[in-house]
Amino acid sequence: MKVPKRTLFSHVLWRMYRMSLSDLAKEAEQKMKKTVEATQNDFATIRTGRANPTLLDGITADYYGTQTPINQLATISVPESRQLVITPYDRGAVAAIEKAIKNSDININPVNDGSSLRLSIPPLTEERRKEFVKVLNKKTEEGRVSIRNIRRDVNDQSKALVKKNEASEDEAKRFQDQIQKLTDKYVSEVDHIAKAKEAELLEV
């Protein structure tokens, strides 16, 4: 049976806005995932009383004139719960890595034995723990807000499609319900990571 042109056109148009909302949902989820990753990286900058290679993330050393991340210049091991050992692939980089660590804001002086560097992580005082928990809570809320802002932006875009008659209200409503589920999922992930980080901070 031949499909009337008007019906065929409507079907094609429906497919177009349906795909548009689908693409919008995928884009939103990708942004939410990246927000969780960025928030987790922010958490890694908060020092705990335990040794963790992520403590050195973001610190670069001058390696033959190029600022290079330490984790690309050396292996970083944790032989003890409060100690990091940095072993450069090139012994000539030891001094540069040592200087980079001393100039960073982690406030830990490495011990240089000629071929590697040792960092002893001091235990946190109760006062410092409380300060870091406040910082953690602030970063957690920033992560939540970022995810909710993504929800708001894509929901606004779906409403714009309805106004332009490029999507039906029912489709937009289902889309917004889907986005809410994604929002709840990724906010929950941020909260879960934050809870684990707080447990590390409070560990004596």
CSV table of C-alpha atoms in Angstrom, one decimal:
chain,number,residue,atom,x,y,z
A,1,MET,CA,0.0,0.0,0.0
A,2,LYS,CA,1.3,3.4,-0.9
A,3,VAL,CA,2.0,5.7,2.1
A,4,PRO,CA,0.4,9.2,1.7
A,5,LYS,CA,3.1,11.8,1.3
A,6,ARG,CA,2.0,13.8,4.3
A,7,THR,CA,2.1,10.7,6.5
A,8,LEU,CA,5.5,9.8,5.1
A,9,PHE,CA,6.8,13.3,5.8
A,10,SER,CA,5.5,13.2,9.3
A,11,HIS,CA,7.1,9.8,9.9
A,12,VAL,CA,10.5,11.1,8.7
A,13,LEU,CA,10.2,14.2,10.8
A,14,TRP,CA,9.2,12.1,13.8
A,15,ARG,CA,12.3,10.0,13.2
A,16,MET,CA,14.5,13.1,13.0
A,17,TYR,CA,13.4,14.7,16.3
A,18,ARG,CA,13.4,11.3,18.0
A,19,MET,CA,17.0,10.8,17.0
A,20,SER,CA,17.7,14.4,18.1
A,21,LEU,CA,16.5,13.6,21.6
A,22,SER,CA,18.4,10.4,21.6
A,23,ASP,CA,21.6,12.1,20.6
A,24,LEU,CA,20.9,14.7,23.3
A,25,ALA,CA,20.6,12.0,25.9
A,26,LYS,CA,23.8,10.4,24.9
A,27,GLU,CA,25.6,13.8,25.0
A,28,ALA,CA,24.2,14.5,28.4
A,29,GLU,CA,25.4,11.1,29.7
A,30,GLN,CA,28.9,11.6,28.3
A,31,LYS,CA,29.1,15.0,30.0
A,32,MET,CA,27.9,13.5,33.3
A,33,LYS,CA,30.5,10.7,33.1
A,34,LYS,CA,33.2,13.3,32.5
A,35,THR,CA,32.0,15.4,35.5
A,36,VAL,CA,32.2,12.3,37.7
A,37,GLU,CA,35.8,11.7,36.5
A,38,ALA,CA,36.7,15.3,37.0
A,39,THR,CA,35.3,15.3,40.5
A,40,GLN,CA,37.2,12.1,41.3
A,41,ASN,CA,40.4,13.8,40.1
A,42,ASP,CA,39.6,16.8,42.3
A,43,PHE,CA,39.2,14.4,45.3
A,44,ALA,CA,42.6,12.9,44.5
A,45,THR,CA,44.2,16.3,45.3
A,46,ILE,CA,43.0,16.1,48.9
A,47,ARG,CA,45.7,14.6,50.9
A,48,THR,CA,44.9,11.8,53.4
A,49,GLY,CA,47.2,10.2,55.9
A,50,ARG,CA,47.8,7.3,53.6
A,51,ALA,CA,50.3,7.0,50.8
A,52,ASN,CA,48.7,7.2,47.4
A,53,PRO,CA,50.4,7.8,44.0
A,54,THR,CA,47.6,10.2,43.0
A,55,LEU,CA,49.2,12.6,45.5
A,56,LEU,CA,51.7,13.4,42.8
A,57,ASP,CA,49.1,13.9,40.1
A,58,GLY,CA,49.4,17.4,38.5
A,59,ILE,CA,53.1,17.8,39.5
A,60,THR,CA,55.4,18.2,36.6
A,61,ALA,CA,59.2,18.2,36.4
A,62,ASP,CA,61.5,20.0,34.0
A,63,TYR,CA,62.8,17.1,31.9
A,64,TYR,CA,65.2,18.3,29.3
A,65,GLY,CA,63.3,21.6,29.0
A,66,THR,CA,59.8,20.0,28.9
A,67,GLN,CA,57.4,20.1,31.8
A,68,THR,CA,56.5,16.4,32.2
A,69,PRO,CA,54.2,14.7,34.7
A,70,ILE,CA,56.1,12.7,37.3
A,71,ASN,CA,54.0,9.6,36.7
A,72,GLN,CA,55.4,9.6,33.1
A,73,LEU,CA,59.0,9.9,34.3
A,74,ALA,CA,59.0,7.2,37.0
A,75,THR,CA,57.3,4.3,38.6
A,76,ILE,CA,55.5,5.2,41.9
A,77,SER,CA,55.2,2.4,44.4
A,78,VAL,CA,53.7,2.2,47.9
A,79,PRO,CA,56.0,-0.1,50.0
A,80,GLU,CA,54.3,1.0,53.2
A,81,SER,CA,51.0,2.6,54.1
A,82,ARG,CA,52.6,6.0,54.7
A,83,GLN,CA,55.5,5.9,52.2
A,84,LEU,CA,55.8,6.5,48.5
A,85,VAL,CA,58.9,5.5,46.4
A,86,ILE,CA,59.5,7.2,43.2
A,87,THR,CA,62.0,5.4,40.8
A,88,PRO,CA,62.8,7.4,37.7
A,89,TYR,CA,63.3,5.5,34.4
A,90,ASP,CA,66.2,7.9,33.8
A,91,ARG,CA,68.4,8.5,36.9
A,92,GLY,CA,69.2,11.9,35.5
A,93,ALA,CA,65.7,12.9,36.2
A,94,VAL,CA,66.0,12.4,40.0
A,95,ALA,CA,67.1,15.9,40.8
A,96,ALA,CA,64.4,17.5,38.6
A,97,ILE,CA,61.6,15.4,40.2
A,98,GLU,CA,62.9,16.2,43.7
A,99,LYS,CA,62.9,19.9,42.8
A,100,ALA,CA,59.3,19.7,41.4
A,101,ILE,CA,58.0,18.0,44.6
A,102,LYS,CA,59.7,20.5,46.9
A,103,ASN,CA,58.2,23.4,44.8
A,104,SER,CA,54.7,21.8,44.9
A,105,ASP,CA,52.0,22.4,47.5
A,106,ILE,CA,52.0,18.9,49.0
A,107,ASN,CA,54.4,20.1,51.8
A,108,ILE,CA,56.5,16.9,51.9
A,109,ASN,CA,60.3,16.8,51.4
A,110,PRO,CA,61.5,13.8,49.6
A,111,VAL,CA,64.6,11.8,50.6
A,112,ASN,CA,67.0,11.4,47.7
A,113,ASP,CA,69.1,8.2,47.7
A,114,GLY,CA,70.6,8.9,44.3
A,115,SER,CA,68.5,6.6,42.2
A,116,SER,CA,65.1,7.0,43.8
A,117,LEU,CA,63.1,9.3,46.1
A,118,ARG,CA,61.2,8.4,49.2
A,119,LEU,CA,58.2,10.4,50.6
A,120,SER,CA,57.1,9.8,54.1
A,121,ILE,CA,53.4,10.8,54.5
A,122,PRO,CA,52.9,12.4,57.9
A,123,PRO,CA,49.6,11.5,59.7
A,124,LEU,CA,46.9,14.2,59.6
A,125,THR,CA,46.0,16.1,62.8
A,126,GLU,CA,42.4,16.1,63.8
A,127,GLU,CA,42.2,19.8,62.8
A,128,ARG,CA,43.6,19.1,59.3
A,129,ARG,CA,41.1,16.1,58.9
A,130,LYS,CA,38.2,18.4,59.6
A,131,GLU,CA,39.6,21.0,57.2
A,132,PHE,CA,40.0,18.4,54.4
A,133,VAL,CA,36.5,17.1,55.0
A,134,LYS,CA,35.1,20.6,54.5
A,135,VAL,CA,37.1,20.8,51.2
A,136,LEU,CA,35.7,17.4,50.2
A,137,ASN,CA,32.2,18.4,50.9
A,138,LYS,CA,32.6,21.6,48.9
A,139,LYS,CA,34.0,19.6,45.9
A,140,THR,CA,31.2,17.0,46.2
A,141,GLU,CA,28.6,19.7,46.1
A,142,GLU,CA,30.3,21.3,43.0
A,143,GLY,CA,30.2,17.9,41.3
A,144,ARG,CA,26.5,17.5,42.1
A,145,VAL,CA,25.7,21.0,40.8
A,146,SER,CA,27.6,20.4,37.6
A,147,ILE,CA,25.6,17.3,36.9
A,148,ARG,CA,22.3,19.0,37.7
A,149,ASN,CA,23.3,21.9,35.4
A,150,ILE,CA,23.8,19.4,32.6
A,151,ARG,CA,20.2,18.1,33.3
A,152,ARG,CA,18.9,21.7,33.2
A,153,ASP,CA,20.6,22.5,29.9
A,154,VAL,CA,19.4,19.4,28.0
A,155,ASN,CA,15.9,19.8,29.4
A,156,ASP,CA,15.8,23.3,28.1
A,157,GLN,CA,16.9,22.1,24.7
A,158,SER,CA,14.2,19.5,24.7
A,159,LYS,CA,11.6,22.2,25.5
A,160,ALA,CA,13.0,24.3,22.7
A,161,LEU,CA,12.4,21.3,20.3
A,162,VAL,CA,8.7,21.2,21.5
A,163,LYS,CA,8.3,24.9,20.9
A,164,LYS,CA,9.6,24.5,17.3
A,165,ASN,CA,7.3,21.5,16.8
A,166,GLU,CA,10.3,19.3,16.3
A,167,ALA,CA,9.3,17.1,19.2
A,168,SER,CA,6.0,16.2,20.9
A,169,GLU,CA,5.4,17.0,24.6
A,170,ASP,CA,5.1,13.3,25.3
A,171,GLU,CA,8.5,12.6,23.8
A,172,ALA,CA,10.0,15.5,25.7
A,173,LYS,CA,8.5,14.3,28.9
A,174,ARG,CA,9.9,10.8,28.4
A,175,PHE,CA,13.2,12.3,27.6
A,176,GLN,CA,13.2,14.4,30.8
A,177,ASP,CA,12.4,11.3,32.8
A,178,GLN,CA,15.3,9.5,31.3
A,179,ILE,CA,17.6,12.5,32.0
A,180,GLN,CA,16.4,12.5,35.6
A,181,LYS,CA,17.4,8.9,36.0
A,182,LEU,CA,20.8,9.6,34.6
A,183,THR,CA,21.1,12.6,37.0
A,184,ASP,CA,20.2,10.4,40.0
A,185,LYS,CA,22.7,7.8,38.8
A,186,TYR,CA,25.7,10.1,38.4
A,187,VAL,CA,25.0,12.2,41.5
A,188,SER,CA,24.9,8.9,43.4
A,189,GLU,CA,28.3,7.9,41.9
A,190,VAL,CA,29.8,11.2,43.1
A,191,ASP,CA,28.3,10.6,46.6
A,192,HIS,CA,29.7,7.1,46.7
A,193,ILE,CA,33.2,8.3,45.7
A,194,ALA,CA,33.0,11.1,48.3
A,195,LYS,CA,32.0,8.7,51.0
A,196,ALA,CA,35.0,6.5,50.3
A,197,LYS,CA,37.3,9.5,50.3
A,198,GLU,CA,35.9,10.7,53.6
A,199,ALA,CA,36.5,7.3,55.1
A,200,GLU,CA,40.2,7.6,54.1
A,201,LEU,CA,40.4,11.1,55.6
A,202,LEU,CA,38.9,10.0,58.9
A,203,GLU,CA,41.1,6.9,59.1
A,204,VAL,CA,43.6,7.1,61.9
